[in-house]
Amino acid sequence: MTRKPLLINTHEFIKQSLEIHGKIRASQILAIQDSLYASADADEVSYTLSGDQSYRGKPSLKLDLAGQVTLCCQRCLGEMRYPLVSSTWFEVVADESVIPELDEDDEMDYIVASTQFDVGALVEEELLLSLPLAPKHEEGACTGDLSIMTGQKQNPFKVLEGLKAS
Ligand SMILES: [Zn+2]
């Protein structure tokens, strides 16, 4: 499934202090498919992108995410509701050469100005970065029963062998 690009002109967007609100389905993002729980299809995350000025007075885009994503706990494979709230500032620069060297004290993110900036791609990337790499329930809070799940799961090759034999 291809996503319809949502393009903005970063310069105009910031100059006019525009705002875009939208929703994105977690299951649309291929890169997080493996971390999602089976029932996560309906999970939606709302986003707001606004044109503003950073605390340094530079033209910026601010991206807010809010929602809940159902992840799959890496320890018990059980369902894990993960509340997501994030707010990220991106200073918009004229070209890549202006982006400062990576500085650990610098918490600012950067975007290169564009007349056709893809908002959807930014939202997807930020959502991806906001999720834990290996989601796990709190210690002792696992709910899924891994032993039963693995016990029931049939090895597909064994099943094939069984079919061949018969
Ligand atoms: Zn767990």
XYZ file of N, CA, C and O and ligand atoms in Angstrom:
665
model
N 0.847 -1.195 0.000
C 0.000 0.000 0.000
C 0.887 1.252 0.000
O 1.772 1.387 0.828
N 0.663 2.133 -0.923
C 1.467 3.342 -0.950
C 0.740 4.471 -0.231
O -0.482 4.591 -0.304
N 1.502 5.248 0.461
C 0.965 6.357 1.224
C 0.910 7.577 0.314
O 1.831 7.843 -0.440
N -0.181 8.317 0.404
C -0.263 9.542 -0.382
C 0.635 10.588 0.270
O 0.494 10.858 1.448
N 1.577 11.149 -0.461
C 2.463 12.116 0.184
C 1.718 13.398 0.548
O 0.846 13.851 -0.195
N 2.051 13.914 1.715
C 1.478 15.177 2.163
C 2.628 16.179 2.151
O 3.507 16.130 2.989
N 2.629 17.035 1.129
C 3.786 17.903 0.922
C 3.516 19.335 1.370
O 2.421 19.863 1.164
N 4.530 19.925 1.988
C 4.416 21.339 2.355
C 5.658 22.089 1.865
O 6.704 21.494 1.637
N 5.495 23.381 1.728
C 6.631 24.263 1.477
C 7.075 24.753 2.849
O 6.366 25.522 3.507
N 8.224 24.286 3.314
C 8.639 24.579 4.695
C 8.729 26.089 4.955
O 8.317 26.565 6.006
N 9.255 26.829 3.983
C 9.416 28.274 4.162
C 8.057 28.959 4.391
O 7.867 29.705 5.360
N 7.106 28.685 3.497
C 5.774 29.290 3.618
C 5.056 28.818 4.880
O 4.363 29.572 5.553
N 5.209 27.552 5.171
C 4.536 26.935 6.315
C 4.926 27.628 7.615
O 4.095 27.928 8.470
N 6.223 27.919 7.736
C 6.718 28.572 8.950
C 6.367 30.058 8.940
O 5.936 30.619 9.944
N 6.529 30.677 7.765
C 6.251 32.111 7.658
C 4.813 32.423 8.067
O 4.537 33.415 8.733
N 3.892 31.544 7.668
C 2.481 31.788 7.967
C 2.034 31.089 9.258
O 0.838 31.015 9.531
N 2.971 30.528 10.003
C 2.653 29.800 11.246
C 1.510 28.810 11.040
O 0.552 28.778 11.821
N 1.609 28.026 9.997
C 0.539 27.078 9.692
C 0.607 25.857 10.608
O 1.603 25.629 11.299
N -0.476 25.100 10.574
C -0.569 23.875 11.373
C -1.246 22.793 10.561
O -2.185 23.076 9.821
N -0.780 21.575 10.714
C -1.449 20.437 10.074
C -1.743 19.419 11.161
O -0.872 19.117 11.991
N -2.978 18.925 11.174
C -3.315 17.850 12.107
C -3.635 16.617 11.290
O -4.204 16.717 10.217
N -3.296 15.478 11.810
C -3.643 14.261 11.092
C -3.511 13.059 11.991
O -3.179 13.178 13.173
N -3.811 11.921 11.406
C -3.690 10.672 12.149
C -2.942 9.673 11.293
O -3.080 9.677 10.073
N -2.185 8.848 11.965
C -1.472 7.822 11.224
C -1.714 6.486 11.921
O -1.777 6.420 13.146
N -1.918 5.454 11.136
C -2.109 4.132 11.708
C -0.754 3.469 11.882
O 0.032 3.406 10.945
N -0.512 2.971 13.089
C 0.785 2.342 13.368
C 1.050 1.193 12.399
O 2.169 0.984 11.948
N -0.006 0.475 12.046
C 0.184 -0.707 11.202
C 0.588 -0.354 9.772
O 0.959 -1.213 8.992
N 0.499 0.954 9.417
C 0.914 1.378 8.081
C 2.425 1.467 7.957
O 2.960 1.548 6.867
N 3.090 1.521 9.092
C 4.528 1.754 9.058
C 5.260 0.416 9.045
O 5.301 -0.298 10.040
N 5.822 0.098 7.897
C 6.445 -1.214 7.721
C 7.546 -1.478 8.739
O 7.658 -2.587 9.253
N 8.334 -0.447 9.041
C 9.496 -0.636 9.903
C 9.132 -1.080 11.318
O 9.985 -1.598 12.037
N 7.883 -0.858 11.747
C 7.548 -1.278 13.117
C 6.618 -2.490 13.150
O 6.170 -2.909 14.212
N 6.356 -3.069 11.990
C 5.458 -4.225 11.922
C 5.833 -5.313 12.937
O 4.979 -5.864 13.593
N 7.117 -5.588 13.055
C 7.561 -6.688 13.906
C 7.345 -6.421 15.387
O 7.232 -7.357 16.168
N 7.304 -5.144 15.787
C 7.115 -4.838 17.203
C 5.650 -4.757 17.580
O 5.329 -4.680 18.752
N 4.767 -4.739 16.590
C 3.350 -4.552 16.899
C 2.680 -5.855 17.298
O 3.002 -6.920 16.784
N 1.734 -5.729 18.208
C 0.941 -6.878 18.605
C -0.100 -7.126 17.516
O -0.475 -6.210 16.771
N -0.571 -8.347 17.430
C -1.485 -8.710 16.341
C -2.716 -7.809 16.254
O -3.200 -7.515 15.166
N -3.210 -7.352 17.402
C -4.450 -6.575 17.381
C -4.199 -5.081 17.226
O -5.067 -4.266 17.476
N -2.993 -4.712 16.818
C -2.634 -3.290 16.763
C -3.131 -2.592 15.500
O -2.887 -1.404 15.313
N -3.846 -3.315 14.647
C -4.290 -2.748 13.370
C -4.991 -1.408 13.492
O -4.852 -0.541 12.655
N -5.788 -1.263 14.551
C -6.607 -0.061 14.669
C -5.903 1.078 15.401
O -6.428 2.172 15.492
N -4.714 0.810 15.919
C -4.000 1.841 16.685
C -3.717 3.073 15.840
O -3.130 2.971 14.773
N -4.138 4.214 16.356
C -3.885 5.450 15.637
C -3.118 6.424 16.506
O -3.326 6.500 17.702
N -2.229 7.141 15.875
C -1.471 8.169 16.581
C -1.801 9.501 15.915
O -1.765 9.611 14.691
N -2.180 10.491 16.714
C -2.478 11.810 16.151
C -1.203 12.626 16.106
O -0.357 12.504 16.984
N -1.116 13.440 15.082
C 0.046 14.316 15.021
C -0.369 15.738 14.698
O -1.405 15.981 14.091
N 0.423 16.663 15.158
C 0.252 18.069 14.817
C 1.613 18.604 14.422
O 2.581 18.469 15.162
N 1.669 19.178 13.231
C 2.909 19.812 12.794
C 2.643 21.298 12.737
O 1.666 21.732 12.121
N 3.473 22.087 13.408
C 3.250 23.529 13.356
C 4.521 24.282 12.980
O 5.632 23.874 13.326
N 4.304 25.345 12.245
C 5.404 26.224 11.854
C 5.621 27.236 12.969
O 4.681 27.887 13.409
N 6.838 27.358 13.445
C 7.077 28.195 14.623
C 8.544 28.630 14.633
O 9.280 28.389 13.693
N 8.950 29.223 15.730
C 10.345 29.592 15.903
C 10.898 28.807 17.072
O 10.233 28.657 18.095
N 12.123 28.332 16.933
C 12.733 27.586 18.020
C 13.090 28.558 19.139
O 13.003 29.773 18.966
N 13.529 28.022 20.269
C 13.904 28.904 21.386
C 15.078 29.801 21.010
O 15.362 30.788 21.658
N 15.776 29.429 19.923
C 16.880 30.266 19.473
C 16.432 31.292 18.431
O 17.237 31.981 17.836
N 15.098 31.307 18.199
C 14.558 32.279 17.251
C 14.748 31.891 15.797
O 14.620 32.718 14.906
N 15.055 30.602 15.548
C 15.240 30.132 14.177
C 13.941 29.523 13.644
O 13.164 28.955 14.413
N 13.703 29.658 12.329
C 12.503 29.041 11.748
C 12.501 27.536 12.007
O 13.508 26.872 11.763
N 11.388 27.054 12.508
C 11.341 25.654 12.939
C 10.001 25.009 12.672
O 8.989 25.681 12.483
N 10.024 23.692 12.684
C 8.801 22.912 12.661
C 8.740 22.157 13.981
O 9.748 21.653 14.460
N 7.535 22.116 14.547
C 7.362 21.378 15.795
C 6.388 20.243 15.519
O 5.304 20.469 14.972
N 6.792 19.063 15.887
C 5.940 17.899 15.652
C 5.514 17.284 16.978
O 6.347 16.878 17.788
N 4.206 17.241 17.203
C 3.658 16.602 18.399
C 2.991 15.295 18.016
O 2.211 15.251 17.053
N 3.263 14.257 18.780
C 2.611 12.967 18.568
C 1.871 12.587 19.843
O 2.367 12.819 20.942
N 0.691 12.010 19.690
C -0.046 11.526 20.856
C -0.912 10.356 20.446
O -1.601 10.396 19.436
N -0.847 9.303 21.234
C -1.681 8.146 20.921
C -1.241 6.957 21.730
O -0.499 7.089 22.715
N -1.696 5.801 21.325
C -1.348 4.581 22.021
C -1.073 3.504 20.983
O -1.809 3.366 20.020
N -0.005 2.777 21.197
C 0.353 1.732 20.244
C 0.432 0.408 21.001
O 0.969 0.351 22.106
N -0.133 -0.635 20.420
C -0.090 -1.942 21.076
C 1.121 -2.717 20.584
O 1.167 -3.156 19.439
N 2.089 -2.839 21.465
C 3.328 -3.527 21.098
C 3.311 -4.956 21.622
O 2.464 -5.332 22.419
N 4.274 -5.701 21.157
C 4.405 -7.082 21.563
C 5.607 -7.174 22.499
O 6.724 -6.872 22.105
N 5.364 -7.563 23.747
C 6.450 -7.631 24.731
C 7.488 -8.658 24.278
O 7.150 -9.781 23.930
N 8.757 -8.266 24.312
C 9.814 -9.150 23.814
C 10.141 -10.280 24.783
O 10.844 -11.211 24.444
N 9.606 -10.191 25.997
C 9.909 -11.234 26.968
C 8.825 -12.305 26.955
O 9.117 -13.493 26.931
N 7.545 -11.873 26.959
C 6.467 -12.865 27.070
C 5.605 -12.928 25.812
O 4.686 -13.734 25.738
N 5.892 -12.078 24.836
C 5.116 -11.986 23.594
C 3.670 -11.567 23.849
O 2.804 -11.746 22.998
N 3.408 -11.059 25.054
C 2.070 -10.596 25.394
C 1.810 -9.193 24.891
O 2.714 -8.508 24.418
N 0.555 -8.793 25.034
C 0.123 -7.476 24.583
C 0.628 -6.408 25.544
O 0.576 -6.576 26.749
N 1.106 -5.321 24.985
C 1.640 -4.259 25.815
C 1.211 -2.911 25.249
O 1.598 -2.540 24.151
N 0.337 -2.226 26.011
C -0.146 -0.918 25.558
C 0.926 0.119 25.844
O 1.399 0.228 26.967
N 1.306 0.828 24.835
C 2.381 1.805 25.012
C 1.867 3.203 24.697
O 1.601 3.525 23.539
N 1.704 4.035 25.746
C 1.231 5.399 25.500
C 2.347 6.225 24.877
O 3.501 6.126 25.301
N 1.993 6.962 23.865
C 3.000 7.704 23.133
C 2.689 9.193 23.162
O 1.630 9.614 22.713
N 3.560 9.961 23.736
C 3.424 11.418 23.714
C 4.818 11.971 23.456
O 5.745 11.694 24.204
N 4.961 12.705 22.380
C 6.269 13.299 22.145
C 6.124 14.641 21.467
O 5.111 14.938 20.836
N 7.124 15.443 21.633
C 7.131 16.771 21.070
C 8.563 17.045 20.604
O 9.489 16.986 21.398
N 8.724 17.264 19.318
C 10.072 17.416 18.787
C 10.192 18.681 17.938
O 9.300 18.981 17.138
N 11.290 19.389 18.142
C 11.560 20.599 17.372
C 12.600 20.316 16.298
O 13.584 19.639 16.549
N 12.343 20.864 15.129
C 13.312 20.745 14.039
C 13.601 22.144 13.511
O 12.677 22.828 13.047
N 14.843 22.539 13.577
C 15.196 23.810 12.951
C 15.363 23.562 11.463
O 15.951 22.567 11.047
N 14.822 24.479 10.671
C 14.886 24.314 9.226
C 16.073 25.107 8.695
O 16.178 26.308 8.915
N 16.973 24.404 8.018
C 18.176 25.051 7.498
C 18.165 25.027 5.967
O 17.465 24.222 5.354
N 18.962 25.937 5.387
C 18.945 26.092 3.934
C 19.498 24.865 3.208
O 18.960 24.440 2.191
N 20.567 24.313 3.715
C 21.070 23.076 3.110
C 21.893 22.298 4.130
O 22.197 22.798 5.218
N 22.250 21.092 3.767
C 22.866 20.181 4.731
C 24.169 20.695 5.312
O 24.527 20.351 6.437
N 24.895 21.520 4.557
C 26.195 21.987 5.033
C 26.049 22.886 6.261
O 27.006 23.108 6.999
N 24.829 23.389 6.490
C 24.602 24.286 7.619
C 24.359 23.502 8.917
O 24.458 24.028 10.016
N 24.019 22.220 8.771
C 23.726 21.418 9.959
C 25.013 21.213 10.758
O 26.000 20.723 10.220
N 25.009 21.611 12.044
C 26.223 21.480 12.848
C 26.612 20.016 13.014
O 25.770 19.127 12.922
N 27.881 19.794 13.272
C 28.362 18.453 13.579
C 27.556 17.917 14.753
O 27.141 18.683 15.617
N 27.398 16.623 14.764
C 26.614 16.008 15.830
C 27.208 16.377 17.191
O 28.376 16.138 17.466
N 26.376 16.978 18.007
C 26.833 17.473 19.297
C 25.870 16.933 20.339
O 24.667 17.152 20.259
N 26.402 16.210 21.309
C 25.501 15.549 22.262
C 24.719 16.537 23.111
O 23.655 16.223 23.619
N 25.271 17.730 23.271
C 24.561 18.730 24.073
C 23.456 19.404 23.270
O 22.555 20.021 23.823
N 23.558 19.296 21.971
C 22.595 19.959 21.100
C 21.384 19.047 20.923
O 21.466 18.012 20.285
N 20.271 19.454 21.522
C 19.099 18.595 21.444
C 18.231 18.930 20.246
O 17.156 18.371 20.058
N 18.688 19.829 19.429
C 17.899 20.244 18.285
C 18.053 19.267 17.126
O 19.134 18.736 16.887
N 16.942 19.015 16.443
C 17.011 18.240 15.206
C 16.917 19.216 14.048
O 16.443 20.336 14.214
N 17.363 18.775 12.897
C 17.386 19.675 11.750
C 16.690 19.065 10.538
O 16.664 17.850 10.346
N 16.131 19.975 9.738
C 15.478 19.584 8.495
C 15.987 20.543 7.436
O 16.166 21.727 7.701
N 16.239 20.030 6.256
C 16.657 20.902 5.169
C 15.397 21.468 4.496
O 14.461 20.726 4.188
N 15.389 22.787 4.310
C 14.232 23.465 3.729
C 13.884 22.860 2.375
O 14.762 22.448 1.615
N 12.582 22.791 2.099
C 12.148 22.214 0.832
C 10.802 22.811 0.455
O 10.008 23.182 1.320
N 10.556 22.892 -0.844
C 9.237 23.357 -1.276
C 8.279 22.170 -1.331
O 7.080 22.330 -1.481
N 8.836 20.962 -1.235
C 8.003 19.765 -1.257
C 8.442 18.819 -0.150
O 8.921 17.716 -0.390
N 8.274 19.284 1.055
C 8.689 18.489 2.209
C 7.591 17.484 2.564
O 6.418 17.844 2.708
N 7.978 16.232 2.713
C 7.008 15.170 2.961
C 6.722 15.024 4.468
O 7.525 14.487 5.220
N 5.554 15.522 4.869
C 5.165 15.493 6.285
C 4.987 14.055 6.778
O 5.411 13.699 7.877
N 4.382 13.221 5.932
C 4.133 11.831 6.320
C 5.412 11.094 6.682
O 5.468 10.352 7.653
N 6.451 11.334 5.897
C 7.725 10.650 6.140
C 8.315 11.084 7.476
O 8.860 10.268 8.219
N 8.168 12.359 7.794
C 8.685 12.872 9.062
C 7.919 12.260 10.235
O 8.504 11.839 11.231
N 6.592 12.187 10.099
C 5.761 11.619 11.158
C 6.130 10.151 11.388
O 6.314 9.704 12.517
N 6.291 9.407 10.295
C 6.648 7.991 10.412
C 7.991 7.810 11.104
O 8.155 6.959 11.977
N 8.951 8.624 10.714
C 10.287 8.510 11.274
C 10.278 8.828 12.769
O 10.887 8.133 13.574
N 9.540 9.874 13.118
C 9.503 10.303 14.509
C 8.771 9.283 15.373
O 9.164 9.009 16.504
N 7.706 8.716 14.829
C 6.957 7.682 15.545
C 7.868 6.481 15.811
O 7.907 5.930 16.915
N 8.611 6.125 14.805
C 9.552 5.015 14.911
C 10.578 5.273 16.018
O 10.873 4.404 16.833
N 11.111 6.495 16.056
C 12.122 6.849 17.048
C 11.543 6.930 18.453
O 12.261 6.815 19.441
N 10.235 7.155 18.552
C 9.606 7.315 19.867
C 9.268 5.989 20.525
O 8.937 5.940 21.702
N 9.336 4.905 19.749
C 8.991 3.603 20.315
C 10.249 2.920 20.854
O 11.332 3.099 20.321
N 10.084 2.111 21.917
C 11.246 1.402 22.459
C 11.754 0.367 21.449
O 10.957 -0.237 20.726
N 13.063 0.178 21.404
C 13.647 -0.784 20.466
C 13.218 -2.208 20.794
O 12.894 -2.990 19.918
N 13.258 -2.541 22.083
C 12.839 -3.868 22.520
C 11.819 -3.687 23.635
O 12.168 -3.675 24.806
N 10.547 -3.509 23.265
C 9.516 -3.253 24.286
C 9.384 -4.435 25.246
O 9.372 -5.586 24.822
N 9.323 -4.112 26.526
C 9.136 -5.165 27.542
C 8.251 -4.630 28.642
O 8.351 -3.467 29.003
N 7.401 -5.509 29.195
C 6.632 -5.139 30.374
C 7.601 -4.826 31.510
O 8.755 -5.253 31.478
N 7.078 -4.142 32.525
C 7.875 -3.932 33.737
C 8.241 -5.311 34.284
O 7.519 -6.283 34.090
N 9.366 -5.368 34.984
C 9.811 -6.620 35.596
C 8.666 -7.237 36.407
O 8.064 -6.571 37.243
N 8.343 -8.496 36.168
C 7.305 -9.189 36.917
C 5.894 -8.907 36.447
O 4.931 -9.439 36.985
N 5.735 -8.064 35.430
C 4.389 -7.694 34.993
C 3.978 -8.406 33.706
O 2.963 -8.090 33.109
N 4.760 -9.357 33.276
C 4.435 -10.048 32.027
C 3.121 -10.804 32.159
O 2.851 -11.422 33.179
N 2.320 -10.727 31.124
C 0.994 -11.335 31.166
C 0.866 -12.504 30.207
O 0.111 -13.433 30.434
N 1.613 -12.445 29.110
C 1.506 -13.510 28.123
C 2.139 -14.771 28.668
O 3.083 -14.717 29.448
N 1.636 -15.924 28.288
C 2.224 -17.176 28.749
C 3.040 -17.770 27.611
O 2.541 -18.448 26.736
N 4.334 -17.463 27.661
C 5.213 -17.857 26.576
C 5.276 -19.365 26.402
O 5.302 -19.876 25.287
N 5.254 -20.099 27.529
C 5.413 -21.547 27.423
C 4.254 -22.167 26.644
O 4.442 -23.052 25.811
N 3.055 -21.676 26.901
C 1.897 -22.217 26.177
C 1.975 -21.832 24.701
O 1.773 -22.647 23.809
N 2.344 -20.558 24.459
C 2.387 -20.091 23.077
C 3.387 -20.872 22.242
O 3.097 -21.305 21.146
N 4.602 -21.075 22.785
C 5.601 -21.785 21.999
C 5.249 -23.260 21.894
O 5.542 -23.896 20.899
N 4.603 -23.773 22.930
C 4.218 -25.174 22.903
C 3.217 -25.459 21.790
O 3.261 -26.507 21.157
N 2.335 -24.485 21.546
C 1.292 -24.713 20.545
C 1.749 -24.447 19.124
O 1.195 -24.959 18.172
N 2.785 -23.624 19.038
C 3.243 -23.229 17.704
C 3.866 -24.430 17.003
O 4.756 -25.071 17.527
N 3.408 -24.745 15.819
C 3.976 -25.873 15.099
C 5.095 -25.395 14.185
O 4.968 -24.388 13.522
N 6.137 -26.108 14.171
C 7.223 -25.809 13.249
C 6.735 -26.087 11.821
O 6.322 -27.199 11.498
N 6.752 -25.063 10.947
C 6.207 -25.254 9.593
C 6.917 -26.360 8.821
O 6.308 -27.034 7.991
N 8.193 -26.577 9.095
C 8.903 -27.625 8.356
C 8.444 -29.004 8.796
O 8.311 -29.916 8.003
N 8.177 -29.114 10.110
C 7.662 -30.377 10.611
C 6.310 -30.675 9.969
O 6.024 -31.797 9.585
N 5.489 -29.631 9.828
C 4.179 -29.826 9.231
C 4.335 -30.295 7.805
O 3.661 -31.214 7.340
N 5.277 -29.668 7.065
C 5.535 -30.078 5.679
C 5.962 -31.526 5.597
O 5.479 -32.284 4.767
N 6.869 -31.908 6.498
C 7.344 -33.293 6.505
C 6.177 -34.250 6.707
O 6.070 -35.262 6.046
N 5.284 -33.848 7.609
C 4.120 -34.668 7.887
C 3.266 -34.835 6.640
O 2.769 -35.914 6.334
N 3.125 -33.752 5.870
C 2.311 -33.786 4.651
C 2.961 -34.699 3.616
O 2.287 -35.485 2.953
N 4.290 -34.578 3.512
C 5.014 -35.408 2.533
C 4.858 -36.877 2.855
O 4.684 -37.712 1.971
N 4.941 -37.169 4.158
C 4.898 -38.570 4.585
C 3.557 -39.215 4.248
O 3.472 -40.375 3.918
N 2.484 -38.416 4.276
C 1.169 -39.027 4.101
C 0.694 -39.145 2.674
O 1.307 -39.125 1.723
Zn 5.790 -9.264 28.955
